[in-house]
Amino acid sequence: MVIKIAEPDTNDTAQHWHQHPIFELAFRPFFLLAAFSSALSLALWILLLNGHMLIGHSGLSPHVWHAHEMLIGFGTTVAVGFILTAVQTWTGQPSIKGKALAALVALWCLTRIAFYINTAESAVLATILQGLWWLAVVIIYSKLVFAAQNRRNYIFIALLSVMGLVNLLILGGDLTANSGLALHLSRAMVLLFTIMMALVGGRVIPFFTVRGAQTAPIECPAWINRLVGPLAIATTAAFIASYFVNTYQLVPLSLMLLGLFHLLRLAYWRSINTLKVPLLWSLHISYLLMALGLIALGASYYLTSLSFSNALHIITIGAIGLMIFAMMSRVSLGHTGRTLIIKPIISIAFILLVAATLIRTFLPLADALLAWNLSAGLWIITSLIFLAVYLPILSSKRQS
């Protein structure tokens, strides 16, 4: 099944602010805001690590704030922008746009501002606003898929709802002085992202590969596709439970098994044929890094030389980050009526993210602060490159 995003042609001159192209579909504002937010929050985080506190410190604790703004301010923002756009094609129902989309964007912006102020009062306000944003997203999406009885995509209702709930539990835990639980659930959120990557990537990467690399149809054994989802859900549930009960060897072994399943799935996707197409190899590498990251997470339970945090960043930077920037680049071109050929500098941006992954994973063994500074710097450069290239595209009318 193909995931497509269609955007209505709009040739008439916009007469009102809410008719501006930026509010045509959700991917336009949320892709741009997410890229900007990730650059800004990482810059503030690195300044903090180097002794310069530019945000409040009486709200969220620093590590939870960093995790939250990258996973929610960046990651789920892009995911929601994509899903609220894709649902229009999945259902044949018009998705959110115009004034309603502007209101959702304004709610997102107010939430981010409150988190950036990060006082005790603003963090509580931000938590309430974040909850309202999640509620609006789930209602908007659910209304469309239920109206069309689009059962195949009901799964995103559950996934978005669980992600929203975990997000609020992270915030509630940290604001009630339970930072340990908040950090644990932040790591669980990363695993929830891998479920979304497996779901969306499993649908689109083989399809894009066949079309873009001109290969024969890709046929992954059905049993792999049937098992990878339940295994991912069970692994995530076991990880969450491990904070409360002793799960013994279940979590590390299931993490490594899940990673191996993803590697097996990827082996059928003809990755070698994508090396000349940046919009393809970036997706394949991100999926590979997700699989390797899961294996590394499991191995970190046994290897003193591999910390859980370093292994986790294989997924957050190399898997989530690279897949998001690759998908944003593709969607921003294809669904504004442009040819799916990226500028060379975007290919460089993809390479920078891979380099950031390697630096953040291995350099901390020698110099942790240098690793953090370099990897964050490369991410910020990637975000700025994306904004420079795609701001004119996402803020202008669809080409015929």
CSV table of C-alpha atoms in Angstrom, one decimal:
chain,number,residue,atom,x,y,z
A,1,MET,CA,0.0,0.0,0.0
A,2,VAL,CA,1.4,3.3,-1.0
A,3,ILE,CA,1.6,6.3,1.3
A,4,LYS,CA,0.9,9.4,-0.9
A,5,ILE,CA,0.4,13.0,0.0
A,6,ALA,CA,-1.6,15.1,-2.3
A,7,GLU,CA,-2.0,18.8,-2.1
A,8,PRO,CA,-4.7,20.8,-3.9
A,9,ASP,CA,-3.5,23.1,-6.6
A,10,THR,CA,-4.0,26.7,-5.7
A,11,ASN,CA,-3.5,29.1,-8.6
A,12,ASP,CA,-5.6,32.0,-7.2
A,13,THR,CA,-4.0,34.8,-5.5
A,14,ALA,CA,-4.3,34.5,-1.7
A,15,GLN,CA,-6.6,37.2,-0.4
A,16,HIS,CA,-6.3,36.5,3.3
A,17,TRP,CA,-3.5,35.5,5.6
A,18,HIS,CA,-4.9,32.1,6.2
A,19,GLN,CA,-4.9,31.4,2.5
A,20,HIS,CA,-1.1,31.7,2.4
A,21,PRO,CA,0.5,28.6,0.9
A,22,ILE,CA,2.2,27.9,4.3
A,23,PHE,CA,-1.3,26.9,5.6
A,24,GLU,CA,-2.3,24.7,2.7
A,25,LEU,CA,-1.4,21.5,4.5
A,26,ALA,CA,0.1,20.5,7.8
A,27,PHE,CA,3.5,19.4,6.5
A,28,ARG,CA,4.4,22.9,5.4
A,29,PRO,CA,4.5,24.8,8.7
A,30,PHE,CA,5.4,21.9,10.9
A,31,PHE,CA,8.4,20.8,8.8
A,32,LEU,CA,9.8,24.3,9.0
A,33,LEU,CA,9.1,24.8,12.7
A,34,ALA,CA,10.5,21.4,13.6
A,35,ALA,CA,13.8,22.1,11.8
A,36,PHE,CA,14.1,25.5,13.4
A,37,SER,CA,13.1,24.2,16.8
A,38,SER,CA,15.7,21.4,16.7
A,39,ALA,CA,18.5,23.9,15.8
A,40,LEU,CA,17.5,26.3,18.5
A,41,SER,CA,17.0,23.8,21.3
A,42,LEU,CA,20.3,22.0,20.5
A,43,ALA,CA,22.2,25.4,20.5
A,44,LEU,CA,20.8,26.2,23.9
A,45,TRP,CA,21.6,22.6,25.1
A,46,ILE,CA,25.2,22.9,24.0
A,47,LEU,CA,25.6,26.3,25.6
A,48,LEU,CA,24.3,24.8,28.8
A,49,LEU,CA,26.7,21.9,28.7
A,50,ASN,CA,29.5,24.5,28.2
A,51,GLY,CA,28.4,26.4,31.3
A,52,HIS,CA,26.1,29.0,29.8
A,53,MET,CA,22.5,28.7,31.1
A,54,LEU,CA,20.2,30.7,28.8
A,55,ILE,CA,16.9,29.0,29.7
A,56,GLY,CA,15.1,28.8,33.0
A,57,HIS,CA,16.0,26.0,35.4
A,58,SER,CA,13.1,25.8,37.8
A,59,GLY,CA,10.8,24.0,35.3
A,60,LEU,CA,11.9,20.8,33.6
A,61,SER,CA,15.3,19.4,34.6
A,62,PRO,CA,18.0,20.0,31.9
A,63,HIS,CA,18.2,16.4,30.6
A,64,VAL,CA,14.5,16.0,30.4
A,65,TRP,CA,14.1,19.4,28.7
A,66,HIS,CA,16.7,18.4,26.1
A,67,ALA,CA,15.1,15.0,25.4
A,68,HIS,CA,11.6,16.5,25.3
A,69,GLU,CA,12.4,19.3,22.9
A,70,MET,CA,14.2,16.9,20.5
A,71,LEU,CA,11.7,14.1,20.6
A,72,ILE,CA,8.5,16.2,20.8
A,73,GLY,CA,9.5,19.7,19.6
A,74,PHE,CA,11.2,18.1,16.6
A,75,GLY,CA,10.3,14.5,16.1
A,76,THR,CA,6.6,14.3,16.8
A,77,THR,CA,6.1,17.7,15.2
A,78,VAL,CA,7.4,16.3,11.9
A,79,ALA,CA,5.5,13.0,12.3
A,80,VAL,CA,2.2,14.9,12.9
A,81,GLY,CA,2.8,17.2,10.0
A,82,PHE,CA,3.3,14.2,7.7
A,83,ILE,CA,0.4,12.2,9.1
A,84,LEU,CA,-2.1,15.0,9.1
A,85,THR,CA,-1.2,15.5,5.4
A,86,ALA,CA,-1.1,11.9,4.4
A,87,VAL,CA,-4.5,11.2,5.9
A,88,GLN,CA,-6.1,13.4,3.2
A,89,THR,CA,-5.0,10.9,0.5
A,90,TRP,CA,-5.7,7.8,2.7
A,91,THR,CA,-9.3,8.9,3.3
A,92,GLY,CA,-10.2,11.2,0.4
A,93,GLN,CA,-11.3,13.7,3.1
A,94,PRO,CA,-9.9,17.2,3.2
A,95,SER,CA,-7.4,17.6,6.0
A,96,ILE,CA,-6.8,20.5,8.3
A,97,LYS,CA,-5.7,23.7,6.6
A,98,GLY,CA,-6.3,27.5,6.7
A,99,LYS,CA,-7.5,29.0,10.0
A,100,ALA,CA,-7.7,25.7,11.7
A,101,LEU,CA,-4.2,24.7,10.8
A,102,ALA,CA,-3.0,28.2,11.8
A,103,ALA,CA,-4.6,27.7,15.2
A,104,LEU,CA,-2.9,24.3,15.7
A,105,VAL,CA,0.4,25.9,14.7
A,106,ALA,CA,-0.2,28.8,17.1
A,107,LEU,CA,-0.8,26.3,19.9
A,108,TRP,CA,2.4,24.6,19.1
A,109,CYS,CA,4.3,27.9,19.2
A,110,LEU,CA,2.9,28.9,22.5
A,111,THR,CA,3.8,25.5,23.9
A,112,ARG,CA,7.4,25.8,22.7
A,113,ILE,CA,7.7,29.4,24.1
A,114,ALA,CA,6.5,28.2,27.5
A,115,PHE,CA,9.0,25.3,27.6
A,116,TYR,CA,11.8,27.7,26.6
A,117,ILE,CA,11.0,30.0,29.4
A,118,ASN,CA,11.1,26.9,31.6
A,119,THR,CA,10.1,28.3,35.0
A,120,ALA,CA,8.0,26.3,37.3
A,121,GLU,CA,4.9,28.1,36.3
A,122,SER,CA,5.6,28.1,32.5
A,123,ALA,CA,6.4,24.4,32.5
A,124,VAL,CA,3.0,23.6,34.0
A,125,LEU,CA,1.4,25.9,31.4
A,126,ALA,CA,3.4,24.2,28.7
A,127,THR,CA,2.4,20.8,29.9
A,128,ILE,CA,-1.3,21.8,29.6
A,129,LEU,CA,-0.8,23.3,26.2
A,130,GLN,CA,1.1,20.2,25.0
A,131,GLY,CA,-1.8,18.0,26.2
A,132,LEU,CA,-4.3,20.2,24.3
A,133,TRP,CA,-2.1,20.0,21.1
A,134,TRP,CA,-2.0,16.2,21.3
A,135,LEU,CA,-5.7,16.0,21.9
A,136,ALA,CA,-6.4,18.2,18.9
A,137,VAL,CA,-4.1,16.1,16.7
A,138,VAL,CA,-5.7,12.9,17.7
A,139,ILE,CA,-9.3,14.3,17.2
A,140,ILE,CA,-8.5,15.7,13.8
A,141,TYR,CA,-6.9,12.5,12.6
A,142,SER,CA,-9.5,10.2,14.1
A,143,LYS,CA,-12.4,12.2,12.6
A,144,LEU,CA,-11.0,11.8,9.1
A,145,VAL,CA,-10.2,8.1,9.3
A,146,PHE,CA,-13.4,7.2,11.0
A,147,ALA,CA,-15.5,9.2,8.5
A,148,ALA,CA,-13.8,7.2,5.7
A,149,GLN,CA,-13.8,3.9,7.6
A,150,ASN,CA,-10.1,3.7,6.7
A,151,ARG,CA,-9.4,0.8,9.0
A,152,ARG,CA,-5.9,0.2,7.8
A,153,ASN,CA,-4.7,3.5,9.3
A,154,TYR,CA,-6.6,3.2,12.6
A,155,ILE,CA,-3.3,2.1,14.0
A,156,PHE,CA,-2.0,5.7,14.0
A,157,ILE,CA,-4.8,6.7,16.4
A,158,ALA,CA,-3.4,4.2,18.9
A,159,LEU,CA,0.2,5.2,18.2
A,160,LEU,CA,-0.4,8.9,18.4
A,161,SER,CA,-2.5,8.5,21.6
A,162,VAL,CA,0.2,6.4,23.3
A,163,MET,CA,2.9,8.9,22.3
A,164,GLY,CA,0.8,11.7,23.7
A,165,LEU,CA,0.2,9.9,26.9
A,166,VAL,CA,3.8,9.0,27.4
A,167,ASN,CA,4.7,12.6,26.7
A,168,LEU,CA,2.4,13.8,29.4
A,169,LEU,CA,3.8,11.2,31.8
A,170,ILE,CA,7.3,12.4,31.1
A,171,LEU,CA,6.3,16.0,31.9
A,172,GLY,CA,4.3,15.0,34.9
A,173,GLY,CA,7.0,12.8,36.3
A,174,ASP,CA,9.7,15.5,36.0
A,175,LEU,CA,7.5,18.3,37.4
A,176,THR,CA,6.7,16.1,40.5
A,177,ALA,CA,10.5,15.5,41.1
A,178,ASN,CA,10.6,12.1,39.6
A,179,SER,CA,13.2,12.8,37.0
A,180,GLY,CA,14.3,9.1,36.9
A,181,LEU,CA,10.9,8.0,35.7
A,182,ALA,CA,10.8,11.0,33.2
A,183,LEU,CA,14.1,10.0,31.7
A,184,HIS,CA,13.1,6.3,31.5
A,185,LEU,CA,9.9,7.3,29.7
A,186,SER,CA,11.9,9.6,27.4
A,187,ARG,CA,13.9,6.6,26.4
A,188,ALA,CA,10.7,4.6,25.9
A,189,MET,CA,9.5,7.4,23.6
A,190,VAL,CA,12.6,6.7,21.4
A,191,LEU,CA,11.4,3.1,21.1
A,192,LEU,CA,7.9,4.3,20.2
A,193,PHE,CA,9.5,6.2,17.4
A,194,THR,CA,11.1,3.0,16.1
A,195,ILE,CA,7.7,1.5,16.0
A,196,MET,CA,6.5,4.4,13.8
A,197,MET,CA,9.6,4.1,11.7
A,198,ALA,CA,9.0,0.4,11.2
A,199,LEU,CA,5.4,1.0,10.3
A,200,VAL,CA,5.9,3.9,7.9
A,201,GLY,CA,9.3,2.8,6.6
A,202,GLY,CA,8.1,-0.7,6.0
A,203,ARG,CA,5.4,0.7,3.8
A,204,VAL,CA,7.3,3.4,1.8
A,205,ILE,CA,10.9,2.4,1.6
A,206,PRO,CA,10.4,-0.7,-0.6
A,207,PHE,CA,8.0,1.2,-2.8
A,208,PHE,CA,10.3,4.2,-3.1
A,209,THR,CA,13.2,1.8,-3.9
A,210,VAL,CA,11.4,0.0,-6.7
A,211,ARG,CA,10.3,3.3,-8.3
A,212,GLY,CA,13.5,5.3,-7.7
A,213,ALA,CA,16.1,2.7,-8.3
A,214,GLN,CA,14.1,0.9,-11.0
A,215,THR,CA,14.4,-2.5,-9.4
A,216,ALA,CA,12.2,-5.6,-9.6
A,217,PRO,CA,9.4,-5.7,-7.0
A,218,ILE,CA,10.6,-6.2,-3.5
A,219,GLU,CA,9.1,-9.2,-1.7
A,220,CYS,CA,9.9,-9.5,2.0
A,221,PRO,CA,8.6,-12.7,3.5
A,222,ALA,CA,5.2,-12.1,5.1
A,223,TRP,CA,6.2,-13.7,8.4
A,224,ILE,CA,8.9,-11.1,8.9
A,225,ASN,CA,6.5,-8.2,8.4
A,226,ARG,CA,3.9,-9.9,10.6
A,227,LEU,CA,6.3,-10.5,13.5
A,228,VAL,CA,8.3,-7.2,13.5
A,229,GLY,CA,5.4,-5.1,14.7
A,230,PRO,CA,4.3,-7.2,17.7
A,231,LEU,CA,7.9,-7.8,18.7
A,232,ALA,CA,8.5,-4.0,18.7
A,233,ILE,CA,5.5,-3.4,20.8
A,234,ALA,CA,6.4,-6.2,23.3
A,235,THR,CA,9.9,-4.9,23.5
A,236,THR,CA,8.8,-1.3,24.2
A,237,ALA,CA,6.3,-2.6,26.8
A,238,ALA,CA,8.9,-4.7,28.5
A,239,PHE,CA,11.3,-1.7,28.6
A,240,ILE,CA,8.7,0.5,30.2
A,241,ALA,CA,7.9,-2.2,32.8
A,242,SER,CA,11.6,-2.6,33.6
A,243,TYR,CA,11.5,0.6,35.6
A,244,PHE,CA,8.9,-0.9,38.0
A,245,VAL,CA,9.7,-4.6,38.1
A,246,ASN,CA,12.8,-6.8,37.5
A,247,THR,CA,12.5,-8.1,33.9
A,248,TYR,CA,15.9,-9.8,34.2
A,249,GLN,CA,17.3,-10.5,30.7
A,250,LEU,CA,14.1,-9.9,28.8
A,251,VAL,CA,14.8,-6.3,27.8
A,252,PRO,CA,18.3,-6.5,26.4
A,253,LEU,CA,17.6,-9.8,24.6
A,254,SER,CA,14.4,-8.5,23.1
A,255,LEU,CA,16.1,-5.3,22.0
A,256,MET,CA,18.8,-7.3,20.2
A,257,LEU,CA,16.3,-9.7,18.7
A,258,LEU,CA,14.2,-6.8,17.4
A,259,GLY,CA,17.3,-5.2,15.8
A,260,LEU,CA,18.1,-8.5,14.1
A,261,PHE,CA,14.6,-8.7,12.7
A,262,HIS,CA,14.9,-5.2,11.3
A,263,LEU,CA,18.3,-6.2,9.7
A,264,LEU,CA,16.6,-9.3,8.2
A,265,ARG,CA,13.8,-7.1,6.8
A,266,LEU,CA,16.3,-4.6,5.4
A,267,ALA,CA,18.2,-7.4,3.7
A,268,TYR,CA,15.3,-7.9,1.3
A,269,TRP,CA,15.1,-4.2,0.3
A,270,ARG,CA,18.0,-4.1,-2.2
A,271,SER,CA,19.8,-1.3,-0.5
A,272,ILE,CA,22.9,-1.7,-2.8
A,273,ASN,CA,20.8,-0.4,-5.7
A,274,THR,CA,20.1,2.9,-3.9
A,275,LEU,CA,23.7,4.2,-3.7
A,276,LYS,CA,23.3,6.7,-6.5
A,277,VAL,CA,20.0,8.1,-5.2
A,278,PRO,CA,20.4,10.2,-2.1
A,279,LEU,CA,16.7,10.3,-1.3
A,280,LEU,CA,16.8,6.5,-1.2
A,281,TRP,CA,20.2,5.6,0.4
A,282,SER,CA,19.4,8.1,3.2
A,283,LEU,CA,16.2,6.1,4.1
A,284,HIS,CA,18.0,2.8,3.9
A,285,ILE,CA,20.9,4.0,6.1
A,286,SER,CA,18.5,5.4,8.6
A,287,TYR,CA,16.7,2.0,8.8
A,288,LEU,CA,20.0,0.3,9.1
A,289,LEU,CA,21.1,2.6,12.0
A,290,MET,CA,17.8,1.9,13.7
A,291,ALA,CA,18.5,-1.8,13.6
A,292,LEU,CA,22.1,-1.4,14.8
A,293,GLY,CA,21.0,1.0,17.4
A,294,LEU,CA,18.5,-1.5,18.9
A,295,ILE,CA,21.2,-4.1,19.0
A,296,ALA,CA,23.6,-1.7,20.6
A,297,LEU,CA,21.0,-0.8,23.2
A,298,GLY,CA,20.7,-4.4,24.1
A,299,ALA,CA,24.5,-4.9,24.1
A,300,SER,CA,24.9,-1.9,26.4
A,301,TYR,CA,23.4,-3.9,29.3
A,302,TYR,CA,26.5,-6.2,29.1
A,303,LEU,CA,29.3,-4.0,27.8
A,304,THR,CA,30.8,-1.4,30.1
A,305,SER,CA,32.5,0.3,27.2
A,306,LEU,CA,29.1,1.0,25.5
A,307,SER,CA,26.8,3.3,27.5
A,308,PHE,CA,23.0,3.2,27.0
A,309,SER,CA,23.1,6.9,26.2
A,310,ASN,CA,25.7,6.5,23.4
A,311,ALA,CA,23.8,3.6,22.0
A,312,LEU,CA,20.5,5.5,22.2
A,313,HIS,CA,21.9,8.3,20.1
A,314,ILE,CA,22.6,5.9,17.2
A,315,ILE,CA,18.8,5.8,17.0
A,316,THR,CA,18.0,9.4,17.8
A,317,ILE,CA,20.5,11.0,15.4
A,318,GLY,CA,21.2,8.3,12.8
A,319,ALA,CA,17.8,6.6,12.6
A,320,ILE,CA,15.1,9.1,13.6
A,321,GLY,CA,17.1,12.2,12.5
A,322,LEU,CA,18.2,11.0,9.2
A,323,MET,CA,14.9,9.4,8.3
A,324,ILE,CA,13.0,12.6,9.2
A,325,PHE,CA,15.3,14.9,7.2
A,326,ALA,CA,15.1,12.5,4.2
A,327,MET,CA,11.3,12.2,4.4
A,328,MET,CA,11.0,16.0,4.8
A,329,SER,CA,13.2,16.6,1.8
A,330,ARG,CA,11.2,14.1,-0.3
A,331,VAL,CA,7.7,15.3,0.8
A,332,SER,CA,8.7,19.0,0.4
A,333,LEU,CA,9.6,18.4,-3.2
A,334,GLY,CA,7.1,15.8,-4.4
A,335,HIS,CA,4.1,17.3,-2.8
A,336,THR,CA,4.7,20.9,-3.9
A,337,GLY,CA,4.8,19.7,-7.5
A,338,ARG,CA,8.6,19.5,-7.9
A,339,THR,CA,10.9,16.9,-9.3
A,340,LEU,CA,12.3,14.4,-6.8
A,341,ILE,CA,15.9,15.6,-7.3
A,342,ILE,CA,17.5,17.2,-4.3
A,343,LYS,CA,20.2,19.8,-4.3
A,344,PRO,CA,23.8,18.5,-3.7
A,345,ILE,CA,24.0,20.4,-0.4
A,346,ILE,CA,21.1,18.3,0.9
A,347,SER,CA,23.1,15.1,0.2
A,348,ILE,CA,25.9,16.7,2.2
A,349,ALA,CA,23.4,17.4,5.0
A,350,PHE,CA,22.5,13.7,5.1
A,351,ILE,CA,26.2,12.8,5.3
A,352,LEU,CA,26.7,15.3,8.2
A,353,LEU,CA,24.0,13.4,10.2
A,354,VAL,CA,25.7,10.1,9.6
A,355,ALA,CA,29.0,11.7,10.8
A,356,ALA,CA,27.2,13.2,13.8
A,357,THR,CA,25.9,9.7,14.7
A,358,LEU,CA,29.4,8.2,14.6
A,359,ILE,CA,30.9,11.1,16.6
A,360,ARG,CA,28.2,11.0,19.3
A,361,THR,CA,28.5,7.2,19.6
A,362,PHE,CA,32.3,6.7,19.7
A,363,LEU,CA,34.1,10.0,20.5
A,364,PRO,CA,32.7,10.2,24.1
A,365,LEU,CA,35.1,7.3,25.0
A,366,ALA,CA,37.9,9.9,24.5
A,367,ASP,CA,36.3,13.3,25.0
A,368,ALA,CA,32.6,13.5,25.9
A,369,LEU,CA,32.2,17.3,25.7
A,370,LEU,CA,33.9,17.5,22.3
A,371,ALA,CA,31.7,14.7,21.1
A,372,TRP,CA,28.6,16.5,22.3
A,373,ASN,CA,29.7,19.8,20.7
A,374,LEU,CA,30.7,18.4,17.4
A,375,SER,CA,27.6,16.2,16.9
A,376,ALA,CA,25.2,19.0,18.0
A,377,GLY,CA,27.0,21.4,15.7
A,378,LEU,CA,26.6,19.0,12.7
A,379,TRP,CA,22.9,18.6,13.5
A,380,ILE,CA,22.4,22.4,13.7
A,381,ILE,CA,24.2,22.8,10.3
A,382,THR,CA,21.9,20.2,8.8
A,383,SER,CA,18.8,22.0,10.1
A,384,LEU,CA,20.0,25.3,8.8
A,385,ILE,CA,20.7,23.7,5.4
A,386,PHE,CA,17.2,22.3,5.3
A,387,LEU,CA,15.7,25.6,6.2
A,388,ALA,CA,17.8,27.5,3.6
A,389,VAL,CA,16.7,25.1,0.8
A,390,TYR,CA,13.1,24.4,1.7
A,391,LEU,CA,11.8,27.6,3.3
A,392,PRO,CA,11.2,29.1,-0.2
A,393,ILE,CA,9.6,25.9,-1.4
A,394,LEU,CA,7.3,25.3,1.6
A,395,SER,CA,6.2,29.0,1.7
A,396,SER,CA,5.3,29.2,-2.0
A,397,LYS,CA,2.5,27.9,-4.1
A,398,ARG,CA,2.5,24.4,-5.5
A,399,GLN,CA,3.9,24.2,-9.0
A,400,SER,CA,1.7,22.9,-11.8
